[in-house]
Coordinates of C-alpha atoms and ligand atoms in Angstrom, one line a residue:
X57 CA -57.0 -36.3 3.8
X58 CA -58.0 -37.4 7.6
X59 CA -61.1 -38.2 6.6
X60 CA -60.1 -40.5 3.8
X61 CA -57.2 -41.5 6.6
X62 CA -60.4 -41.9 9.5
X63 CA -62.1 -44.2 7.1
X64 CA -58.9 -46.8 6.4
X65 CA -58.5 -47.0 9.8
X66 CA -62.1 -48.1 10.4
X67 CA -62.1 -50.4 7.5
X68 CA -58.7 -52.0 8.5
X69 CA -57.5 -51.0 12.0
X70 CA -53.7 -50.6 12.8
X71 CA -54.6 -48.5 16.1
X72 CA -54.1 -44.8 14.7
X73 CA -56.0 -41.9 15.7
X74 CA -56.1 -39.0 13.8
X75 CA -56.8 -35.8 15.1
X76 CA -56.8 -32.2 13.1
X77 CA -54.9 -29.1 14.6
X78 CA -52.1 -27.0 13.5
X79 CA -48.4 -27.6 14.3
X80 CA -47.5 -24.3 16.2
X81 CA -50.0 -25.3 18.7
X82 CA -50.3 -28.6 20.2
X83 CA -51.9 -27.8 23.1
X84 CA -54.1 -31.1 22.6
X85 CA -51.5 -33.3 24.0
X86 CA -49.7 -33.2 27.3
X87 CA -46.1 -32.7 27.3
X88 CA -43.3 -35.1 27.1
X89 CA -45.7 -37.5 25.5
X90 CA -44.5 -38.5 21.9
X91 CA -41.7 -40.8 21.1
X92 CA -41.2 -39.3 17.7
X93 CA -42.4 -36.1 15.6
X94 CA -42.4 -36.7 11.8
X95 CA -43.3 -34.4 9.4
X96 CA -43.5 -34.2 6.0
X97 CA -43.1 -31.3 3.2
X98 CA -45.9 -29.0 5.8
X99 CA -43.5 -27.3 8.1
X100 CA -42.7 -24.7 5.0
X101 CA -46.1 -24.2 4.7
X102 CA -47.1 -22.2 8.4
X103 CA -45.7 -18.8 8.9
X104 CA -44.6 -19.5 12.4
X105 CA -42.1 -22.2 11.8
X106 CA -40.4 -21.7 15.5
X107 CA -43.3 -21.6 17.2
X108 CA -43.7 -25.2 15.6
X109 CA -40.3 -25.9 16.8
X110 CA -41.5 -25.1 20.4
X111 CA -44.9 -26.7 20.6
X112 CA -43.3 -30.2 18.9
X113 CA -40.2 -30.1 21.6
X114 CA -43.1 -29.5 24.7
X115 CA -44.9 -32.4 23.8
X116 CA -41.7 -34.9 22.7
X117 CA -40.6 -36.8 26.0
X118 CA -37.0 -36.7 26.6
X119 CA -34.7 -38.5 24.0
X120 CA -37.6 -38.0 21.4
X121 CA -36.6 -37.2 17.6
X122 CA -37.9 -34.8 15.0
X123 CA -37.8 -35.4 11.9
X124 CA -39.0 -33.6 9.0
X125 CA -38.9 -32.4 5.2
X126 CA -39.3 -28.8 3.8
X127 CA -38.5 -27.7 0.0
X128 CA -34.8 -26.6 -0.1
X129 CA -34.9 -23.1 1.2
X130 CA -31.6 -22.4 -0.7
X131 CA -33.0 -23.6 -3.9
X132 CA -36.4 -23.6 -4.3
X133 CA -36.7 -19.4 -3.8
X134 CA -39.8 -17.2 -5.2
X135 CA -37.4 -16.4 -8.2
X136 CA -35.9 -20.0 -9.7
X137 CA -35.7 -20.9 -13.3
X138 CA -34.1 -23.7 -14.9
X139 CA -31.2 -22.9 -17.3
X140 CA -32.5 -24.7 -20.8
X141 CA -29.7 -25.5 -23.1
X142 CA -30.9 -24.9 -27.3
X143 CA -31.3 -28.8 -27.4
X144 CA -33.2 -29.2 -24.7
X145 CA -31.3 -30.1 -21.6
X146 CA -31.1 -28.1 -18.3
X147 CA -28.4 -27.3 -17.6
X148 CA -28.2 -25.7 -14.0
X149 CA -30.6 -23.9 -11.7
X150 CA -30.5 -20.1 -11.5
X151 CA -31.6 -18.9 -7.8
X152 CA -32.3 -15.0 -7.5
X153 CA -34.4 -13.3 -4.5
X154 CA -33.1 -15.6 -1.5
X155 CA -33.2 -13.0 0.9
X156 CA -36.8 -12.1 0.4
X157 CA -39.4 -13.6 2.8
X158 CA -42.3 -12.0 1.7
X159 CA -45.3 -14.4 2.0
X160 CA -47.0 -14.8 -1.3
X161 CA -50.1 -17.4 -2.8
X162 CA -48.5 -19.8 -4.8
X163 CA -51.5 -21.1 -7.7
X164 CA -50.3 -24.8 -8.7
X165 CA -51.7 -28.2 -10.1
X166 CA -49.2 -31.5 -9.9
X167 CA -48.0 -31.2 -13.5
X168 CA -47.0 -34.3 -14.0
X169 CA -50.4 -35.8 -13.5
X170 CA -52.0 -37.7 -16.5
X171 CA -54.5 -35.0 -16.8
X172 CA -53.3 -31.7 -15.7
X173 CA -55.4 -29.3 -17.5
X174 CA -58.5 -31.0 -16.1
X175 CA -58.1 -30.0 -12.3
X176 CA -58.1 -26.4 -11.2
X177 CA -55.1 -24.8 -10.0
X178 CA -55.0 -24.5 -6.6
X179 CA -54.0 -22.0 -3.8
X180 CA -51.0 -22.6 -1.6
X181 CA -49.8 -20.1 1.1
X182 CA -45.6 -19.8 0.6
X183 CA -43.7 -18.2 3.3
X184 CA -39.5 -17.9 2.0
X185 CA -37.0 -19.0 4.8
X186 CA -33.4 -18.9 4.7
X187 CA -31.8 -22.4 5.7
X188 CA -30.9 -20.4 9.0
X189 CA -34.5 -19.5 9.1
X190 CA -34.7 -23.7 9.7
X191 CA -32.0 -24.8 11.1
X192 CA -31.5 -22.1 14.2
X193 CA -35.5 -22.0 15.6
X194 CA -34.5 -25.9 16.0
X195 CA -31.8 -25.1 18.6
X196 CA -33.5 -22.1 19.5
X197 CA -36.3 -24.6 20.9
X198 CA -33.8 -26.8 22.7
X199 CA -33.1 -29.7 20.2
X200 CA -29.8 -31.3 19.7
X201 CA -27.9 -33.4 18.1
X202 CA -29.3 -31.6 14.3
X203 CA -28.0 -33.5 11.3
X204 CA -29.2 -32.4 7.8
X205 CA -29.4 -34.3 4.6
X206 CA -30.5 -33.4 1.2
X207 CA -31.3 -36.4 -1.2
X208 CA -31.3 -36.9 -4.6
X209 CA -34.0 -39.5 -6.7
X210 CA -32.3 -42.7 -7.1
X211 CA -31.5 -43.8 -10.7
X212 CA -34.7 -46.3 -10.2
X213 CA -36.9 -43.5 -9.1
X214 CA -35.2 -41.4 -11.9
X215 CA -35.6 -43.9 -14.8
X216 CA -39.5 -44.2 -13.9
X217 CA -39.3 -40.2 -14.0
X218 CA -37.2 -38.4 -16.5
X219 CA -38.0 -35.4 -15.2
X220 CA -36.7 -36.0 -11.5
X221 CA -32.7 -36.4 -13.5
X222 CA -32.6 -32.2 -13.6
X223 CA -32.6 -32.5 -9.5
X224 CA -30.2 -35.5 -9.5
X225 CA -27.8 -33.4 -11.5
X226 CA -27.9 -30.0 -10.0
X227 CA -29.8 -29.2 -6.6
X228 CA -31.5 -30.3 -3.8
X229 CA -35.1 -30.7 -4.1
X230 CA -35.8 -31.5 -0.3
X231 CA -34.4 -30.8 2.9
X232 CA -34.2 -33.1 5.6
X233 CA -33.8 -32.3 9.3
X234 CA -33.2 -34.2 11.9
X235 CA -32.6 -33.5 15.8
X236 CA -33.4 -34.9 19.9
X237 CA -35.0 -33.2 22.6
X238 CA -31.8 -33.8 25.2
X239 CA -32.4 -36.2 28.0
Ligands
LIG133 C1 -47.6 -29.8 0.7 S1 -48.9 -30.4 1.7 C2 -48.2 -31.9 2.3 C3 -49.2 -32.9 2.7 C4 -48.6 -34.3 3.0 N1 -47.8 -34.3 4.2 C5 -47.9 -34.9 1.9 O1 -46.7 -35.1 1.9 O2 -48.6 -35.2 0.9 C6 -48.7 -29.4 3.2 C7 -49.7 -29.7 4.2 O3 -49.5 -28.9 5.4 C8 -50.7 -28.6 6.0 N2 -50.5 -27.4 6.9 C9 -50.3 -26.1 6.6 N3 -50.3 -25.4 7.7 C10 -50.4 -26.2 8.8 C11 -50.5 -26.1 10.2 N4 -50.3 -24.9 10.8 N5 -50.6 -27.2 11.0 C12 -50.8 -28.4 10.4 N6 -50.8 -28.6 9.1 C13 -50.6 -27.5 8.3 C14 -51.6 -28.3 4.8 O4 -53.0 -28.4 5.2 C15 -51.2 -29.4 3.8 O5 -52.0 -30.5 4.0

């Protein structure tokens, strides 16, 4: 993905550099540096989500936001199934093993691709968290100011995808977060 990203920016340059490293250690850049942190749907995927929270809030100058997306911890656990009604229709979510934050390999493909039986499955490392496991490593690291949200699809989105109407009606599919490092 950065090297398709490397490429763009040669062919059409907006100014970006892209450089490759791992979120719980930014050691790269000097502190107080960044204006903004943005991050999206990778934070889950690190087992050392606040030692993310620390290295992000060293290099953010004073005043600078985070801002990132992480699958609903409360909803998307390692034991959800969709309640299917006899004709068809879901109609809730059942959520069982919250609690348990054992790290497991996820094997997936995007399902709703046009051709989803011809890629292989591939591996992704899944480490549980409770929402607290999010929101307190946040202030732990010294941010303020946290405000959450949790979006649904809009009816446009939803129209284009049937399937997105299940997470309109009953849960959360995404988490937002955002906070400031204090001045
Ligand atoms: C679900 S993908 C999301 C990719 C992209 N942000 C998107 O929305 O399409 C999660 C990404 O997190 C990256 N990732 C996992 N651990 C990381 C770490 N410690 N530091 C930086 N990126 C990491 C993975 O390589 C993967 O590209």
């Amino acid at each position: 993905m950065i090297g398709y990203a490397q490429d763009q920016e040669a062919e059409d340059p907006l100014g970006i550099s892209y450089e490759i490293g791992s979120f719980t250690d930014l050691s790269l850049y000097r502190e107080n540096c960044f204006d903004v942190a943005l991050s999206t749907m990778a934070l889950m995927d690190g087992p050392d989500f606040p030692a993310a929270m620390r290295a992000i809030y060293r290099v953010l100058k004073p005043g600078g936001i985070l801002c990132f997306s992480v699958l609903h911890p409360c909803f998307i656990t390692p034991a959800i199934k969709w309640i299917i009604e006899e004709d068809g229709s879901h109609s809730g979510l059942r959520i069982g093993r919250y609690f348990d934050r054992s790290p497991f390999v996820e094997r997936w493909r995007f399902s709703k691709r046009p051709d989803p039986d011809d890629v292989p499955l591939f591996s992704v490392p899944r480490f549980p968290r409770t929402l607290s496991d999010y929101i307190n490593p946040v202030s732990d690291a010294g941010f303020q100011n946290l405000r959450i949200a949790e979006p649904r699809p809009s009816d446009s989105v939803s129209s284009r995808h049937p399937w997105l109407k299940r997470w309109w009606d009953h849960a959360p599919l995404v988490l937002f977060l955002s906070a400031i490092k204090p001045c």
